[in-house]
PDB file of C-alpha atoms in Angstrom:
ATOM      1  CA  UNK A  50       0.000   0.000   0.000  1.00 36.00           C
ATOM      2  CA  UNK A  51       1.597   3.242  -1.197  1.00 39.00           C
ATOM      3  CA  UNK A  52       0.483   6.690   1.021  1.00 40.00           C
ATOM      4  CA  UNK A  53       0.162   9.866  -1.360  1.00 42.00           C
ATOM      5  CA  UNK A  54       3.275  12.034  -1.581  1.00 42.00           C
ATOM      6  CA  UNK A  55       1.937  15.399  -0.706  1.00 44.00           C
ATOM      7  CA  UNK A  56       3.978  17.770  -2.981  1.00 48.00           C
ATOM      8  CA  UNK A  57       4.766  15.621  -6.250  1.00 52.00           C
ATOM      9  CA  UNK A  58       0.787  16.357  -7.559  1.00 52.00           C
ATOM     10  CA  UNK A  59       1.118  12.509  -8.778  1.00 55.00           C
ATOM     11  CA  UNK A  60      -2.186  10.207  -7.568  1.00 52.00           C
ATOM     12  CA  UNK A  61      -0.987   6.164  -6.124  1.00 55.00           C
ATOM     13  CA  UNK A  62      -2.147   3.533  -6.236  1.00 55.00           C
ATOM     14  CA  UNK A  63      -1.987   0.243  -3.854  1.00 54.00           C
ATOM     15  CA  UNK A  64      -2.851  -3.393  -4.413  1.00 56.00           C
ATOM     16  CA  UNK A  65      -5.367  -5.230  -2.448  1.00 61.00           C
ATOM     17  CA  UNK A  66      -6.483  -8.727  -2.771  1.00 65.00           C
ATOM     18  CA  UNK A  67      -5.406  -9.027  -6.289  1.00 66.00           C
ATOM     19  CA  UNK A  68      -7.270  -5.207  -6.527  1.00 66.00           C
ATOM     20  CA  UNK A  69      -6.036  -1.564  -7.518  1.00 61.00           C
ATOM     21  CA  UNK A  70      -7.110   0.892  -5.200  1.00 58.00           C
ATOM     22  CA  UNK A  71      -6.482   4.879  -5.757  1.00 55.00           C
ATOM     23  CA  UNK A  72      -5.509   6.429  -2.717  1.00 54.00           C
ATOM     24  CA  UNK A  73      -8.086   8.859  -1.254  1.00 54.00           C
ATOM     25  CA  UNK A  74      -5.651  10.612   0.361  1.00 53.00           C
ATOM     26  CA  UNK A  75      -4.048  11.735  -3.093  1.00 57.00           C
ATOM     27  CA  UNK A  76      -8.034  13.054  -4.226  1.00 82.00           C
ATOM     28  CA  UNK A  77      -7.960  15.437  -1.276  1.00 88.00           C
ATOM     29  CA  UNK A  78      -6.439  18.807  -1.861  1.00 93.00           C
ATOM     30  CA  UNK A  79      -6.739  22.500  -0.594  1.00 94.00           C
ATOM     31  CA  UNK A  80      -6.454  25.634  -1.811  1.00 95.00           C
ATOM     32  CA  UNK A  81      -5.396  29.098  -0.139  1.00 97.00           C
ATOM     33  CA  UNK A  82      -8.372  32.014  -0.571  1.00 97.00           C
ATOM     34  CA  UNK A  83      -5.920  35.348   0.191  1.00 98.00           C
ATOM     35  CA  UNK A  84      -9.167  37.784   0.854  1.00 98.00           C
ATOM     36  CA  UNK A  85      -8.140  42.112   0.642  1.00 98.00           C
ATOM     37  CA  UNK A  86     -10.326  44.682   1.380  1.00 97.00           C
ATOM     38  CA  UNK A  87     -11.351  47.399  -1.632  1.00 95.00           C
ATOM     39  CA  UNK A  88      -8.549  49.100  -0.611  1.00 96.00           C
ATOM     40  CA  UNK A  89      -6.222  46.481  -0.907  1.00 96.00           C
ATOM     41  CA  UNK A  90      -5.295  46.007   2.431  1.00 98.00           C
ATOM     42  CA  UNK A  91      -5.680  42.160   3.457  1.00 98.00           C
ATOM     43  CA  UNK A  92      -8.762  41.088   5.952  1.00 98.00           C
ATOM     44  CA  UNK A  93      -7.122  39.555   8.991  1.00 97.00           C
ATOM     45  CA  UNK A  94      -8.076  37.766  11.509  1.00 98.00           C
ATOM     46  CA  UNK A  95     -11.744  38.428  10.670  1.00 97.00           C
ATOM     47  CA  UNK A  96     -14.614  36.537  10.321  1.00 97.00           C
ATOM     48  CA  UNK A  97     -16.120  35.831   6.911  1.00 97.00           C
ATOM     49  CA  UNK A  98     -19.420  33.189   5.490  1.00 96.00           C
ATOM     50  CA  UNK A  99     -17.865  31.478   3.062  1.00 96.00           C
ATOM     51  CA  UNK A 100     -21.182  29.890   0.927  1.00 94.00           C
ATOM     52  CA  UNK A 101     -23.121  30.503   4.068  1.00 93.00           C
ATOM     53  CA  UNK A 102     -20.257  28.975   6.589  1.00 95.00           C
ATOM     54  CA  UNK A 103     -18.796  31.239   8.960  1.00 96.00           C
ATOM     55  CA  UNK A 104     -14.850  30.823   8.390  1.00 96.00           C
ATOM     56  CA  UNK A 105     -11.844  33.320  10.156  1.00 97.00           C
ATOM     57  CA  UNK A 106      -9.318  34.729   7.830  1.00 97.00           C
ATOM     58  CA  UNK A 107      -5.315  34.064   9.477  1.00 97.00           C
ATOM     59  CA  UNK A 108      -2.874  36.560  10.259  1.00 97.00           C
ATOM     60  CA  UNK A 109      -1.988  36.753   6.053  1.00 97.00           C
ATOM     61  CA  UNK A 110      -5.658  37.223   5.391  1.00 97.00           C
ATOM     62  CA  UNK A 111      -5.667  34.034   4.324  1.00 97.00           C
ATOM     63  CA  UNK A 112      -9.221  30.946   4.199  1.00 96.00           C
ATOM     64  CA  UNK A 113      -8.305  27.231   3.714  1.00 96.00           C
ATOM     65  CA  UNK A 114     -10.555  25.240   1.469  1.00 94.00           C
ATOM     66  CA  UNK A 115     -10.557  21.530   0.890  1.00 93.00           C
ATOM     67  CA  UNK A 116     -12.186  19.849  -2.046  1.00 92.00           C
ATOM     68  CA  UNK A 117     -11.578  16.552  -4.414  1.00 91.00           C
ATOM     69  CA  UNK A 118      -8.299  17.961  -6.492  1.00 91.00           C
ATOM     70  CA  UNK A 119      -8.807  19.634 -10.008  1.00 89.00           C
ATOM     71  CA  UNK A 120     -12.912  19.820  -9.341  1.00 93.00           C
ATOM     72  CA  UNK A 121     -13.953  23.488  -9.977  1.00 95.00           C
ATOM     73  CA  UNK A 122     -15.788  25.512  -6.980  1.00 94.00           C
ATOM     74  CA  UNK A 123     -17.367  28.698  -6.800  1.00 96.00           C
ATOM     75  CA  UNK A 124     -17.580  30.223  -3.213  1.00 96.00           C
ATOM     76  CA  UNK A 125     -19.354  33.677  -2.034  1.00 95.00           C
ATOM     77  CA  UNK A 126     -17.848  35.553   0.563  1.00 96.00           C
ATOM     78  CA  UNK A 127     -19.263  37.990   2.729  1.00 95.00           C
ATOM     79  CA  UNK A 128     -17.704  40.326   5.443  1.00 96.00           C
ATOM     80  CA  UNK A 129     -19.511  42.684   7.479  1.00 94.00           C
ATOM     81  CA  UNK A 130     -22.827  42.696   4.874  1.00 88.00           C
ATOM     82  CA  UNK A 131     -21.577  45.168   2.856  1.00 92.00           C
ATOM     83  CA  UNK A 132     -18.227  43.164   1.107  1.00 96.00           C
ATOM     84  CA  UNK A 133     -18.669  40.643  -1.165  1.00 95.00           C
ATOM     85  CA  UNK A 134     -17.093  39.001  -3.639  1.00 95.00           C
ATOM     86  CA  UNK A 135     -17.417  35.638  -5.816  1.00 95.00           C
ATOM     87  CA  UNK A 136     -14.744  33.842  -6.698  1.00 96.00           C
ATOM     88  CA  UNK A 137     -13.891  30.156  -9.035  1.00 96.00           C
ATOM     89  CA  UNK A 138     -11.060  27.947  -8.220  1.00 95.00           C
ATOM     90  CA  UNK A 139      -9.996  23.921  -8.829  1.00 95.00           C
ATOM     91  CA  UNK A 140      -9.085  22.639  -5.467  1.00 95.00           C
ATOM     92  CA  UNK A 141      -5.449  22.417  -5.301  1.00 93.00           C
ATOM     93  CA  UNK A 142      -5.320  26.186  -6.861  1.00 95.00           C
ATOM     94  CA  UNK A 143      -4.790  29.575  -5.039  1.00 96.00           C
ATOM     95  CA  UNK A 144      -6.720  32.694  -5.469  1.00 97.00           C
ATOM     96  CA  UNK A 145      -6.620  36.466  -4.332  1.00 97.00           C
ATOM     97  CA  UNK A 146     -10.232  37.796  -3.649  1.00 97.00           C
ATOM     98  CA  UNK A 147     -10.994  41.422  -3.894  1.00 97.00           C
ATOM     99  CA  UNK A 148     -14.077  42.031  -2.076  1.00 97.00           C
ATOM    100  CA  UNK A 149     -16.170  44.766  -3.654  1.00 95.00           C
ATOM    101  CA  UNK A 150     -18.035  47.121  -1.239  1.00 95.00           C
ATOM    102  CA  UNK A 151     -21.837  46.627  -1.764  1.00 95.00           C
ATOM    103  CA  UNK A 152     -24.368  49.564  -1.469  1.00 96.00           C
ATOM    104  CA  UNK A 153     -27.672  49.942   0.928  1.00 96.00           C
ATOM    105  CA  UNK A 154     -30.726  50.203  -0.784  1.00 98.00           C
ATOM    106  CA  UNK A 155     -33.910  51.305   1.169  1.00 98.00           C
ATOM    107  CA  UNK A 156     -37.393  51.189   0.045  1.00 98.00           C
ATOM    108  CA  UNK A 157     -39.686  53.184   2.526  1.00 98.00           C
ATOM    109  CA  UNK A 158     -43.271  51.858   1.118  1.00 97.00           C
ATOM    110  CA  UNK A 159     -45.356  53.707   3.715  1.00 96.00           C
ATOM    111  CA  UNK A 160     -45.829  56.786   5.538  1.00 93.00           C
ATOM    112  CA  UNK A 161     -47.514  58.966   2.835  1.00 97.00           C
ATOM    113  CA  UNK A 162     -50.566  60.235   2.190  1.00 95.00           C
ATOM    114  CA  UNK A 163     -52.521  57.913   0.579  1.00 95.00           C
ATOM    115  CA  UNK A 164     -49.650  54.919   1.058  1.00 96.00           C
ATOM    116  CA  UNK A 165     -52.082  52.494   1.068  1.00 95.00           C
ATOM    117  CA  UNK A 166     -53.691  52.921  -2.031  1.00 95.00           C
ATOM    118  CA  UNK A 167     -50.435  52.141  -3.829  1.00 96.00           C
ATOM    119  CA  UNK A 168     -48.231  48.591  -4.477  1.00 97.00           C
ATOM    120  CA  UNK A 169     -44.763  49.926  -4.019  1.00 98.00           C
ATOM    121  CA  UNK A 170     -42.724  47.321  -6.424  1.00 98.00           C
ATOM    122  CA  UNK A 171     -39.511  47.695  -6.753  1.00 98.00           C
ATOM    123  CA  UNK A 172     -37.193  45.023  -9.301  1.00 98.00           C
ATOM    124  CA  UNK A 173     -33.589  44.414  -8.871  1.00 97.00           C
ATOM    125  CA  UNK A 174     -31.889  41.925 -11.688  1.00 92.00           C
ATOM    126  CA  UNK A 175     -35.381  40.976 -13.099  1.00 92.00           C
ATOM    127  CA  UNK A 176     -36.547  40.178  -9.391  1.00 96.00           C
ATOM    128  CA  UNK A 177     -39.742  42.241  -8.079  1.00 98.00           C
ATOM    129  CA  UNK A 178     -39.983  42.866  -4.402  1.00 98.00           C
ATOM    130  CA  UNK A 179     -43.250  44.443  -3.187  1.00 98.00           C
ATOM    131  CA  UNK A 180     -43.201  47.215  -0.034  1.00 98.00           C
ATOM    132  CA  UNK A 181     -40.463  48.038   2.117  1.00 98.00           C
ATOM    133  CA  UNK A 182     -36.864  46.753   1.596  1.00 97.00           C
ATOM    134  CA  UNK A 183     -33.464  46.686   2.487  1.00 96.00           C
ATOM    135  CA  UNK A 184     -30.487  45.096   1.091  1.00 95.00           C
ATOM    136  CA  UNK A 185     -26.875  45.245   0.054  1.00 93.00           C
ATOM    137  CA  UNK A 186     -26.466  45.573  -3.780  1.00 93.00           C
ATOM    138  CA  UNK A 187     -23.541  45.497  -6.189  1.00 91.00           C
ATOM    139  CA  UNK A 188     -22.063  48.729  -7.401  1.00 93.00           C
ATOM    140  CA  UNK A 189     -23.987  49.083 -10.474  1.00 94.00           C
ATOM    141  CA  UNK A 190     -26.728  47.329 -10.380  1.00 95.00           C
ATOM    142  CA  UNK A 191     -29.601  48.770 -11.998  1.00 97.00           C
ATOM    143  CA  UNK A 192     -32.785  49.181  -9.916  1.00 98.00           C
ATOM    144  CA  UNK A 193     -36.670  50.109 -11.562  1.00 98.00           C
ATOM    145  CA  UNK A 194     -38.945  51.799  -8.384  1.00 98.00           C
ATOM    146  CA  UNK A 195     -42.450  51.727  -9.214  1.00 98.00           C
ATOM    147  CA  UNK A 196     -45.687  53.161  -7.473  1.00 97.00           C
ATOM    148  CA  UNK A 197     -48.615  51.781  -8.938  1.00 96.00           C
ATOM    149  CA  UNK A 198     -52.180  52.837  -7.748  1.00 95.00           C
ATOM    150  CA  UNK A 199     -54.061  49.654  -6.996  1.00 94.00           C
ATOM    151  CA  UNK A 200     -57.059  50.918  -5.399  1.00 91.00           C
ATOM    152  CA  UNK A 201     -60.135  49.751  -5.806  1.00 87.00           C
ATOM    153  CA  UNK A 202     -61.949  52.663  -6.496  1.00 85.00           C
ATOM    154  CA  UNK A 203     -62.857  53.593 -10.009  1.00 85.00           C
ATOM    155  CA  UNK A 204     -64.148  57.019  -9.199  1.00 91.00           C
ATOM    156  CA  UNK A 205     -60.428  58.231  -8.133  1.00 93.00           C
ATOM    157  CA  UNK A 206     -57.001  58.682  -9.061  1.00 93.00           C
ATOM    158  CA  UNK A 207     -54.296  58.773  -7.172  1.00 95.00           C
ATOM    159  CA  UNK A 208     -50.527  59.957  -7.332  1.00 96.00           C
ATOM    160  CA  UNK A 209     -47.298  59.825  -6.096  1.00 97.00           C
ATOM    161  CA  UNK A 210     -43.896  60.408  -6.879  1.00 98.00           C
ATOM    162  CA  UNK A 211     -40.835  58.379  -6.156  1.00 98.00           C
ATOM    163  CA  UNK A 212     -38.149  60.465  -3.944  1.00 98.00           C
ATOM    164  CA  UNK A 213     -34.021  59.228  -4.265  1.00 98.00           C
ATOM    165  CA  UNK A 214     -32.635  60.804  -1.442  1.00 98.00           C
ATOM    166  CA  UNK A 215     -35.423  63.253  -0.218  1.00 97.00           C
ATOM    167  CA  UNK A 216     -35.307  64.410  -4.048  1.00 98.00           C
ATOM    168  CA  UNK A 217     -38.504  64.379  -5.876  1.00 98.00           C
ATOM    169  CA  UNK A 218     -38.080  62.474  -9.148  1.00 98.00           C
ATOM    170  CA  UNK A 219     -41.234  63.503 -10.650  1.00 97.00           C
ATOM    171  CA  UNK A 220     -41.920  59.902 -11.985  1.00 98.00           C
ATOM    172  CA  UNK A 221     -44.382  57.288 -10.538  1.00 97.00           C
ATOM    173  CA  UNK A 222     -41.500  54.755 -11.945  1.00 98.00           C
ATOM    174  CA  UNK A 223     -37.901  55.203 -11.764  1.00 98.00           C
ATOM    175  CA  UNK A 224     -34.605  53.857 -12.902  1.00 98.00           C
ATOM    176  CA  UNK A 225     -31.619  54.572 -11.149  1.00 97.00           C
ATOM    177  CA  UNK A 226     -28.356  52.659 -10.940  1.00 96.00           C
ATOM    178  CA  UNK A 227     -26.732  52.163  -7.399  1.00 96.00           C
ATOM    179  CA  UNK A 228     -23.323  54.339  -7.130  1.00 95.00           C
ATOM    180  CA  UNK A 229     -23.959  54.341  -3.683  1.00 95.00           C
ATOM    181  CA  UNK A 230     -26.738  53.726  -0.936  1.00 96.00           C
ATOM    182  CA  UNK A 231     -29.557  54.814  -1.867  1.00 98.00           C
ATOM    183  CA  UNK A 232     -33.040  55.960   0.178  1.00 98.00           C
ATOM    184  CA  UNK A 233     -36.353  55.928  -1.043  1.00 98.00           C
ATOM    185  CA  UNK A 234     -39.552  57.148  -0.333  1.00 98.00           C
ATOM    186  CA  UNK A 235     -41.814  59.284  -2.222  1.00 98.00           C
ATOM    187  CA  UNK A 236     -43.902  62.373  -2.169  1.00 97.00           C
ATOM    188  CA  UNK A 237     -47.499  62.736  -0.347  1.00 94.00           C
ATOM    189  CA  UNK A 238     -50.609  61.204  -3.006  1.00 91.00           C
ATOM    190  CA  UNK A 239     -52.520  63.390  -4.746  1.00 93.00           C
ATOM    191  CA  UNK A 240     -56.346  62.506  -5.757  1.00 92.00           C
ATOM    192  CA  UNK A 241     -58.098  63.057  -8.223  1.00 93.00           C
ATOM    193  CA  UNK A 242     -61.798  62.785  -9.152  1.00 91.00           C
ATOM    194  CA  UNK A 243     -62.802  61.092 -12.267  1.00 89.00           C
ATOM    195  CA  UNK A 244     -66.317  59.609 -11.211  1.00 82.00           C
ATOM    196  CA  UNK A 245     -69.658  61.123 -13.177  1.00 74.00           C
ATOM    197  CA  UNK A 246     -71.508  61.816  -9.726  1.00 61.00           C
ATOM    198  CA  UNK A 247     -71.873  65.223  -8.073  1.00 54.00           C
TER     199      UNK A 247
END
């Protein structure tokens, strides 16, 4: 039986009972996530969730990984909420990860006049989320803010505006891309009657 030489990258085999066995040991291998901040300092001795698993970085900024050798992996990282980063490797291969500062987006979907007679929608990547949110997005990501009047009365109108940062917009739907965090709420409703009675 032959044990797997840890630095020669070559896989062994051993004979058993007249059978060839491939040493596990020699499947196993790990690779070395170096994680820096935006700035390009390196995270140390912090805690990170690596594909939802809470990991510590070392004194070199550095996460240990183990996988089957040469199988690709993809692993999100998250410190703090707001850095992120996604990165591919083959286990047995090294990578530097730059995590990316993400941006706060709130959606304040009440506390206007009329708030209720509206469905506040707001999509993100093709995904609609209705009311109040908040979440960390990706610089750049664009982001559609709609206020729709839902009401179930035919004999009014009503309107409101969408507000980015205490700004009114003018626009019952708006596009915006995130360069930073973002707050949004919109202007008090307006109504308007369109019924035929006095």
């Amino acid at each position: 039986m032959y044990v797997a030489k840890k630095d020669d990258g070559k896989t062994y085999v051993y004979i058993r009972n007249g059978k060839t066995y491939v040493s596990t040991l020699s499947l196993q291998a790990t690779s070395v996530l170096t994680i820096y901040m935006p700035d390009g300092t390196l995270l140390t001795n912090a805690s990170v969730v690596i594909n939802g698993e809470t990991l510590i970085t070392d004194s070199l900024g550095k996460i240990y990984v183990e996988g089957e050798k040469n199988t690709n992996a993809s692993f999100d990282i998250v410190y703090n909420e707001m850095y992120m980063a996604t990165v591919e490797v083959s286990y047995g291969e090294d990578a530097s990860v730059h995590l990316v500062q993400m941006h706060l987006l709130t959606v304040t979907a009440t506390d206007f006049t009329y708030s209720e007679k509206f469905t506040i929608t707001t999509n993100i990547n093709g995904v609609s989320y209705i009311g109040s949110l908040s979440v960390y997005l990706a610089p750049d990501t664009s982001v559609t803010v709609t206020a729709q009047d839902t009401s179930s009365d035919a004999d009014w109108i009503y309107m409101t505006y969408v507000k980015l940062d205490g700004t009114n917009t003018k626009k019952g739907r708006y596009t915006f891309t995130m360069d930073t965090s973002h707050d949004i709420t919109f202007t008090n409703g307006s109504s308007s009657y369109v019924g035929s009675g006095t």
